[in-house]
């Protein structure tokens, strides 16, 4: 199996680790990154690999005749951002199966947006498959189970999103601020001296920031709208199902959490819902408040499953349920789900 990874940042790095962990057999691995990284040796779980530049494979991105480098074959994972995906992913899908982590194609009606536990069938014969937004991915399986049992009517989500959701640079910025505070305190200085945010619009340590991504006309952010659009597409929801989200960055290094309040068409039997969660793949029931067992980012980090707990009747609607989820957004929200899509194609289509 030939594998190509475009982007060696937070998601690309996790993807390589997961491929080794899940014994995803590969014959060759090519790594592409920004032009500035070209030629550097990258230490990977599969040995040292010299980083390439996609511009050498597709020197004229509008014209296939210009191809000079060796074409991409096997599976290509795009983990580099929407602009890179828009420029190269469709070209790459002419000679390999592309799984794209960016939002570039998620809303195209002819491109499947896939969570394998929910809609693997949507892959069909597509050579380009979109991987959902991290916040959407983490909410999707508990909402899918609920929809199957009782029918979704309204979903209200408040998120608690970690710094690494903004990539390696986001994680580094929070780590730097943590170090700075410790140094300041050690030197008897004011706690926040010398903190100057570059990635986030405000200091993240000791703070929460209720804006992620660009804003639209009605005041919602694109991150919030992604959850609405993508859940409709993955769960094949009718437009009468309403989904609202407030997306908030919190000073957590890894794993996103979400408080979810749902109105359902039919009354929810909480034991039946808990049992569905217990038996579903991709989720772990973590719901014993008396014993302080509930989803948390620390326990959800580096786990394949999304954790679901704090399950209780909604106080907002006549029928429905309220719950809390935590999931590793670099895994189920990105690299793991992308790899699971490739594994599904390998096991079912080849
Ligand atoms: N972080 C998350 O939790 C998360 C979750 C779901 C989806 N995603 C999506 O996954 C993608 C990657 O996110 P990330 O968090 O891994 O970002 P990141 O840590 O900032 O890494 C971005 C990577 O893209 C590479 N890159 C930039 N321009 C390129 C080009 N022209 N050709 C090839 N590679 C290029 C960079 O190369 P250099 O190393 O040379 O700079 C870097 O390795 C984004 O679309 C993001 O929205 C992220």
Short mmCIF file of C-alpha atoms and ligand atoms in Angstrom, two decimals:
data_model
loop_
_atom_site.label_atom_id
_atom_site.label_comp_id
_atom_site.label_asym_id
_atom_site.label_seq_id
_atom_site.Cartn_x
_atom_site.Cartn_y
_atom_site.Cartn_z
CA UNK A 1 0.00 0.00 0.00
CA UNK A 2 1.35 3.44 -0.96
CA UNK A 3 0.49 6.25 1.43
CA UNK A 4 0.98 9.99 0.97
CA UNK A 5 0.49 12.50 3.77
CA UNK A 6 0.20 16.18 2.91
CA UNK A 7 0.98 18.19 6.05
CA UNK A 8 3.13 17.09 9.00
CA UNK A 9 1.54 19.33 11.64
CA UNK A 10 -0.72 18.28 14.52
CA UNK A 11 -3.00 16.07 12.38
CA UNK A 12 -0.31 14.66 10.05
CA UNK A 13 1.85 13.65 13.00
CA UNK A 14 -1.05 11.91 14.78
CA UNK A 15 -1.95 10.12 11.54
CA UNK A 16 1.53 8.59 11.28
CA UNK A 17 1.39 7.47 14.93
CA UNK A 18 -2.06 5.92 14.42
CA UNK A 19 -0.98 4.12 11.24
CA UNK A 20 1.76 2.45 13.25
CA UNK A 21 -0.52 1.77 16.23
CA UNK A 22 -3.28 0.24 14.08
CA UNK A 23 -0.77 -1.66 11.90
CA UNK A 24 -1.90 0.01 8.70
CA UNK A 25 0.40 -1.85 6.35
CA UNK A 26 2.25 0.36 3.91
CA UNK A 27 4.91 -0.16 1.28
CA UNK A 28 5.91 3.45 0.72
CA UNK A 29 5.23 6.63 2.64
CA UNK A 30 5.65 10.05 1.04
CA UNK A 31 5.34 13.19 3.14
CA UNK A 32 4.57 16.60 1.66
CA UNK A 33 4.69 19.91 3.53
CA UNK A 34 5.04 23.61 2.79
CA UNK A 35 7.69 24.57 0.22
CA UNK A 36 9.92 25.79 3.07
CA UNK A 37 10.17 22.27 4.50
CA UNK A 38 11.12 20.63 1.18
CA UNK A 39 14.24 18.44 1.41
CA UNK A 40 14.24 18.23 5.21
CA UNK A 41 14.48 14.78 6.79
CA UNK A 42 11.47 13.97 8.97
CA UNK A 43 11.75 11.24 11.61
CA UNK A 44 8.56 9.17 11.43
CA UNK A 45 7.43 5.87 12.98
CA UNK A 46 8.32 4.40 9.56
CA UNK A 47 11.88 5.78 9.46
CA UNK A 48 13.42 8.98 8.18
CA UNK A 49 11.59 10.46 5.18
CA UNK A 50 12.63 13.37 2.99
CA UNK A 51 9.85 15.92 2.73
CA UNK A 52 8.57 16.69 -0.75
CA UNK A 53 6.69 19.63 -2.27
CA UNK A 54 3.43 18.94 -4.14
CA UNK A 55 4.32 21.72 -6.59
CA UNK A 56 6.96 19.33 -7.98
CA UNK A 57 4.28 16.72 -8.68
CA UNK A 58 1.79 19.22 -10.08
CA UNK A 59 3.85 22.17 -11.36
CA UNK A 60 0.85 23.53 -13.28
CA UNK A 61 -2.11 22.81 -11.10
CA UNK A 62 -4.57 23.70 -13.84
CA UNK A 63 -3.00 21.42 -16.40
CA UNK A 64 -2.24 17.73 -15.90
CA UNK A 65 0.19 17.84 -18.87
CA UNK A 66 2.63 19.67 -16.64
CA UNK A 67 3.13 16.75 -14.27
CA UNK A 68 6.80 16.03 -13.71
CA UNK A 69 7.11 14.32 -10.31
CA UNK A 70 5.95 10.78 -9.55
CA UNK A 71 2.16 10.78 -9.31
CA UNK A 72 0.52 10.00 -5.98
CA UNK A 73 -0.75 6.43 -5.68
CA UNK A 74 -2.61 4.46 -3.03
CA UNK A 75 -4.06 6.67 -0.28
CA UNK A 76 -3.45 10.39 0.10
CA UNK A 77 -4.37 12.16 3.33
CA UNK A 78 -4.59 15.95 3.12
CA UNK A 79 -3.75 17.48 6.52
CA UNK A 80 -2.58 20.93 5.45
CA UNK A 81 -5.51 23.35 5.32
CA UNK A 82 -8.25 24.29 2.87
CA UNK A 83 -6.13 26.22 0.36
CA UNK A 84 -3.72 23.33 -0.20
CA UNK A 85 -6.64 20.91 -0.54
CA UNK A 86 -8.41 23.16 -3.03
CA UNK A 87 -5.24 23.41 -5.09
CA UNK A 88 -4.22 19.74 -5.13
CA UNK A 89 -6.80 17.29 -3.73
CA UNK A 90 -8.83 16.81 -6.91
CA UNK A 91 -5.65 16.32 -8.93
CA UNK A 92 -4.40 13.80 -6.39
CA UNK A 93 -7.74 11.95 -6.56
CA UNK A 94 -7.07 11.16 -10.23
CA UNK A 95 -4.35 8.69 -9.24
CA UNK A 96 -5.04 7.92 -5.54
CA UNK A 97 -7.87 7.77 -3.01
CA UNK A 98 -7.93 11.11 -1.22
CA UNK A 99 -9.18 11.70 2.31
CA UNK A 100 -9.30 15.40 3.05
CA UNK A 101 -9.19 16.80 6.59
CA UNK A 102 -9.95 20.38 5.56
CA UNK A 103 -13.35 21.98 5.01
CA UNK A 104 -12.65 22.51 1.27
CA UNK A 105 -15.10 19.88 -0.02
CA UNK A 106 -17.32 19.01 2.94
CA UNK A 107 -20.32 20.90 1.57
CA UNK A 108 -20.08 19.70 -2.05
CA UNK A 109 -23.14 17.53 -2.67
CA UNK A 110 -21.15 15.04 -4.78
CA UNK A 111 -18.41 14.51 -2.18
CA UNK A 112 -19.17 12.18 0.73
CA UNK A 113 -18.64 13.45 4.28
CA UNK A 114 -18.07 10.35 6.35
CA UNK A 115 -18.03 8.99 9.88
CA UNK A 116 -17.58 5.26 9.22
CA UNK A 117 -19.75 4.17 12.18
CA UNK A 118 -22.62 6.20 10.68
CA UNK A 119 -22.48 6.51 6.91
CA UNK A 120 -19.65 4.43 5.42
CA UNK A 121 -22.13 3.52 2.65
CA UNK A 122 -21.90 7.15 1.43
CA UNK A 123 -18.33 6.51 0.21
CA UNK A 124 -19.66 4.62 -2.82
CA UNK A 125 -17.09 4.80 -5.61
CA UNK A 126 -15.85 8.27 -4.65
CA UNK A 127 -12.10 8.82 -4.90
CA UNK A 128 -12.30 11.99 -2.79
CA UNK A 129 -13.83 11.73 0.67
CA UNK A 130 -14.18 14.60 3.13
CA UNK A 131 -13.41 14.12 6.82
CA UNK A 132 -15.74 16.10 9.11
CA UNK A 133 -14.87 19.05 11.32
CA UNK A 134 -13.57 17.94 14.72
CA UNK A 135 -16.47 19.37 16.73
CA UNK A 136 -19.01 17.73 14.41
CA UNK A 137 -17.23 14.37 14.54
CA UNK A 138 -17.23 14.23 18.33
CA UNK A 139 -20.96 14.97 18.63
CA UNK A 140 -22.04 12.79 15.72
CA UNK A 141 -22.27 9.23 17.08
CA UNK A 142 -24.27 10.03 20.26
CA UNK A 143 -26.61 12.20 18.16
CA UNK A 144 -26.92 9.49 15.49
CA UNK A 145 -27.98 6.91 18.10
CA UNK A 146 -30.47 9.37 19.57
CA UNK A 147 -31.88 10.21 16.14
CA UNK A 148 -32.37 6.53 15.30
CA UNK A 149 -34.23 5.90 18.55
CA UNK A 150 -36.32 9.03 19.04
CA UNK A 151 -35.88 11.43 16.09
CA UNK A 152 -33.97 14.71 16.50
CA UNK A 153 -35.96 17.96 16.46
CA UNK A 154 -33.62 20.59 17.95
CA UNK A 155 -30.01 20.39 19.05
CA UNK A 156 -28.23 23.05 21.08
CA UNK A 157 -24.48 22.66 21.56
CA UNK A 158 -21.93 24.62 23.61
CA UNK A 159 -18.33 23.60 22.95
CA UNK A 160 -15.15 23.61 25.02
CA UNK A 161 -12.45 23.34 22.35
CA UNK A 162 -8.80 22.65 23.07
CA UNK A 163 -5.81 24.67 21.88
CA UNK A 164 -4.59 21.91 19.55
CA UNK A 165 -7.79 22.35 17.54
CA UNK A 166 -5.90 25.31 16.07
CA UNK A 167 -3.04 23.00 15.04
CA UNK A 168 0.49 22.62 16.35
CA UNK A 169 0.88 26.39 16.66
CA UNK A 170 -2.17 26.64 18.92
CA UNK A 171 -0.85 23.96 21.24
CA UNK A 172 2.60 25.61 21.33
CA UNK A 173 1.05 28.97 22.21
CA UNK A 174 -0.77 27.57 25.24
CA UNK A 175 2.37 25.69 26.38
CA UNK A 176 4.41 28.87 26.05
CA UNK A 177 1.88 30.84 28.11
CA UNK A 178 1.92 28.13 30.81
CA UNK A 179 5.73 28.31 30.94
CA UNK A 180 5.68 32.10 30.99
CA UNK A 181 3.31 32.21 33.97
CA UNK A 182 5.49 29.71 35.88
CA UNK A 183 8.64 31.73 35.09
CA UNK A 184 6.98 35.01 36.06
CA UNK A 185 5.79 33.61 39.38
CA UNK A 186 9.24 32.10 40.07
CA UNK A 187 10.86 35.48 39.41
CA UNK A 188 8.33 37.30 41.61
CA UNK A 189 6.87 39.13 38.60
CA UNK A 190 3.26 39.91 37.71
CA UNK A 191 1.57 36.66 36.49
CA UNK A 192 0.92 37.67 32.87
CA UNK A 193 4.01 39.79 32.10
CA UNK A 194 5.33 39.21 28.57
CA UNK A 195 2.38 37.17 27.27
CA UNK A 196 1.60 38.23 23.71
CA UNK A 197 -0.91 36.05 21.82
CA UNK A 198 -0.11 35.31 18.17
CA UNK A 199 -2.40 32.39 17.22
CA UNK A 200 -5.46 33.17 19.35
CA UNK A 201 -6.99 36.66 19.47
CA UNK A 202 -6.52 36.81 23.27
CA UNK A 203 -4.41 35.21 25.96
CA UNK A 204 -5.73 31.65 26.37
CA UNK A 205 -4.23 30.67 29.72
CA UNK A 206 -6.70 31.40 32.56
CA UNK A 207 -9.25 32.45 29.93
CA UNK A 208 -11.93 31.18 27.53
CA UNK A 209 -12.46 32.74 24.08
CA UNK A 210 -16.00 32.60 22.65
CA UNK A 211 -15.01 33.03 19.02
CA UNK A 212 -13.46 30.40 16.73
CA UNK A 213 -13.02 31.17 13.01
CA UNK A 214 -14.53 33.97 10.91
CA UNK A 215 -17.97 35.46 11.61
CA UNK A 216 -20.97 35.48 9.30
CA UNK A 217 -23.65 38.15 8.87
CA UNK A 218 -25.93 36.87 11.62
CA UNK A 219 -23.12 36.77 14.20
CA UNK A 220 -22.47 33.03 14.14
CA UNK A 221 -18.90 31.87 13.47
CA UNK A 222 -17.98 29.51 10.65
CA UNK A 223 -16.95 26.89 13.23
CA UNK A 224 -20.49 27.03 14.65
CA UNK A 225 -22.12 26.82 11.22
CA UNK A 226 -19.91 23.85 10.25
CA UNK A 227 -21.51 21.83 13.06
CA UNK A 228 -24.99 22.64 11.74
CA UNK A 229 -24.22 21.98 8.05
CA UNK A 230 -22.12 18.87 8.63
CA UNK A 231 -24.46 17.14 11.09
CA UNK A 232 -27.29 17.63 8.60
CA UNK A 233 -25.20 16.04 5.84
CA UNK A 234 -23.76 13.10 7.83
CA UNK A 235 -27.02 12.19 9.60
CA UNK A 236 -29.08 13.00 6.51
CA UNK A 237 -31.32 15.24 8.62
CA UNK A 238 -34.33 17.08 7.23
CA UNK A 239 -33.94 20.86 7.19
CA UNK A 240 -36.71 21.15 9.83
CA UNK A 241 -34.21 19.76 12.38
CA UNK A 242 -32.62 22.87 13.92
CA UNK A 243 -29.04 22.89 15.20
CA UNK A 244 -27.44 25.79 17.06
CA UNK A 245 -23.89 25.97 18.42
CA UNK A 246 -21.68 28.29 20.46
CA UNK A 247 -18.02 27.41 19.93
CA UNK A 248 -15.57 28.35 22.67
CA UNK A 249 -11.80 27.89 22.94
CA UNK A 250 -10.64 26.77 26.40
CA UNK A 251 -7.14 26.46 27.89
CA UNK A 252 -6.97 22.68 27.44
CA UNK A 253 -4.17 21.19 25.35
CA UNK A 254 -6.03 18.33 23.75
CA UNK A 255 -9.58 16.91 23.30
CA UNK A 256 -12.76 18.87 22.72
CA UNK A 257 -15.83 18.69 24.97
CA UNK A 258 -19.44 19.65 24.25
CA UNK A 259 -22.58 20.19 26.34
CA UNK A 260 -25.50 19.05 24.20
CA UNK A 261 -29.20 19.68 24.84
CA UNK A 262 -31.61 17.90 22.50
CA UNK A 263 -35.33 17.99 21.78
CA UNK A 264 -36.56 14.73 20.31
CA UNK A 265 -39.75 13.85 18.45
CA UNK A 266 -40.54 11.01 20.87
CA UNK A 267 -39.90 10.68 24.64
CA UNK A 268 -36.41 9.47 25.52
CA UNK A 269 -36.00 6.36 27.65
CA UNK A 270 -32.68 7.13 29.34
CA UNK A 271 -31.87 3.49 30.12
CA UNK A 272 -32.51 2.52 26.52
CA UNK A 273 -30.29 5.38 25.30
CA UNK A 274 -27.52 4.42 27.75
CA UNK A 275 -27.75 0.84 26.53
CA UNK A 276 -27.46 1.99 22.90
CA UNK A 277 -24.35 4.00 23.81
CA UNK A 278 -22.91 1.03 25.71
CA UNK A 279 -23.20 -1.26 22.70
CA UNK A 280 -22.27 1.18 19.91
CA UNK A 281 -18.79 1.30 18.45
CA UNK A 282 -16.89 4.57 18.66
CA UNK A 283 -18.35 5.66 22.02
CA UNK A 284 -17.68 4.86 25.67
CA UNK A 285 -20.40 5.39 28.25
CA UNK A 286 -18.91 7.38 31.11
CA UNK A 287 -21.94 8.17 33.21
CA UNK A 288 -21.82 7.73 36.96
CA UNK A 289 -21.97 11.18 38.51
CA UNK A 290 -22.09 9.82 42.07
CA UNK A 291 -18.63 8.31 41.56
CA UNK A 292 -17.33 11.33 39.60
CA UNK A 293 -17.34 9.41 36.35
CA UNK A 294 -18.11 11.69 33.41
CA UNK A 295 -16.40 12.70 30.15
CA UNK A 296 -13.34 14.93 30.54
CA UNK A 297 -10.67 15.97 28.04
CA UNK A 298 -7.90 14.45 30.16
CA UNK A 299 -9.48 11.00 30.09
CA UNK A 300 -10.60 11.32 26.45
CA UNK A 301 -7.12 12.25 25.16
CA UNK A 302 -5.36 9.56 23.12
CA UNK A 303 -8.50 7.41 23.09
CA UNK A 304 -10.25 6.09 19.98
CA UNK A 305 -13.72 6.49 21.51
CA UNK A 306 -15.75 9.58 22.28
CA UNK A 307 -16.87 9.61 25.93
CA UNK A 308 -20.53 10.31 26.73
CA UNK A 309 -21.99 11.05 30.16
CA UNK A 310 -23.98 13.42 32.41
CA UNK A 311 -27.02 11.91 30.68
CA UNK A 312 -30.22 13.35 32.15
CA UNK A 313 -33.67 14.53 31.08
CA UNK A 314 -33.66 17.92 29.40
CA UNK A 315 -35.22 20.78 31.38
CA UNK A 316 -35.63 22.82 28.19
CA UNK A 317 -38.04 20.66 26.18
CA UNK A 318 -40.91 18.25 26.87
CA UNK A 319 -39.10 15.38 25.14
CA UNK A 320 -35.35 15.11 24.98
CA UNK A 321 -32.09 14.62 26.78
CA UNK A 322 -29.07 16.59 27.94
CA UNK A 323 -25.57 15.13 27.96
CA UNK A 324 -21.85 15.92 27.83
CA UNK A 325 -19.21 14.52 25.49
CA UNK A 326 -15.41 14.63 25.34
CA UNK A 327 -13.37 13.28 22.47
CA UNK A 328 -9.84 13.54 21.14
CA UNK A 329 -10.27 15.97 18.27
CA UNK A 330 -6.88 15.05 16.81
CA UNK A 331 -8.00 11.41 16.69
CA UNK A 332 -11.75 10.87 16.17
CA UNK A 333 -12.06 14.52 15.15
CA UNK A 334 -9.36 14.22 12.46
CA UNK A 335 -6.59 11.61 12.00
CA UNK A 336 -8.34 8.53 13.40
CA UNK A 337 -11.55 9.08 11.46
CA UNK A 338 -9.52 9.69 8.28
CA UNK A 339 -7.62 6.45 8.83
CA UNK A 340 -10.86 4.57 9.60
CA UNK A 341 -12.21 5.74 6.23
CA UNK A 342 -9.10 4.36 4.51
CA UNK A 343 -9.36 1.11 6.48
CA UNK A 344 -13.01 0.77 5.45
CA UNK A 345 -12.13 1.23 1.77
CA UNK A 346 -9.21 -1.21 2.07
CA UNK A 347 -11.42 -3.84 3.72
CA UNK A 348 -14.60 -3.40 1.68
CA UNK A 349 -13.72 -2.02 -1.73
CA UNK A 350 -10.36 -3.43 -2.77
N1 LIG B 1 -5.99 20.37 14.69
C1 LIG B 1 -7.17 19.76 14.72
O1 LIG B 1 -7.67 19.41 15.80
C2 LIG B 1 -7.91 19.49 13.44
C3 LIG B 1 -9.08 18.74 13.53
C4 LIG B 1 -9.82 18.47 12.37
C5 LIG B 1 -9.36 18.96 11.17
N2 LIG B 1 -8.23 19.70 11.11
C6 LIG B 1 -7.80 20.18 9.80
O2 LIG B 1 -6.66 19.42 9.41
C7 LIG B 1 -5.79 20.25 8.64
C8 LIG B 1 -4.40 20.27 9.29
O3 LIG B 1 -4.53 20.81 10.59
P1 LIG B 1 -3.33 20.80 11.64
O4 LIG B 1 -3.96 21.10 12.93
O5 LIG B 1 -2.49 19.59 11.50
O6 LIG B 1 -2.48 22.08 11.15
P2 LIG B 1 -0.98 22.46 11.47
O7 LIG B 1 -0.51 21.83 12.72
O8 LIG B 1 -0.93 23.94 11.38
O9 LIG B 1 -0.14 21.83 10.25
C9 LIG B 1 -0.32 22.26 8.92
C10 LIG B 1 0.63 21.52 8.00
O10 LIG B 1 0.33 21.90 6.65
C11 LIG B 1 1.55 22.02 5.94
N3 LIG B 1 1.41 22.86 4.74
C12 LIG B 1 1.21 24.18 4.66
N4 LIG B 1 1.17 24.57 3.35
C13 LIG B 1 1.36 23.45 2.61
C14 LIG B 1 1.45 23.20 1.21
N5 LIG B 1 1.32 24.16 0.29
N6 LIG B 1 1.67 21.92 0.80
C15 LIG B 1 1.78 20.92 1.70
N7 LIG B 1 1.71 21.11 3.05
C16 LIG B 1 1.51 22.36 3.50
C17 LIG B 1 2.49 22.64 6.96
O11 LIG B 1 3.80 22.44 6.50
P3 LIG B 1 5.10 22.90 7.34
O12 LIG B 1 5.25 21.88 8.43
O13 LIG B 1 6.18 22.87 6.34
O14 LIG B 1 4.80 24.27 7.87
C18 LIG B 1 2.11 21.85 8.22
O15 LIG B 1 2.86 20.65 8.31
C19 LIG B 1 -6.47 21.61 8.54
O16 LIG B 1 -7.26 21.65 7.37
C20 LIG B 1 -7.37 21.63 9.77
O17 LIG B 1 -8.48 22.49 9.61
C21 LIG B 1 -7.49 19.97 12.22
#
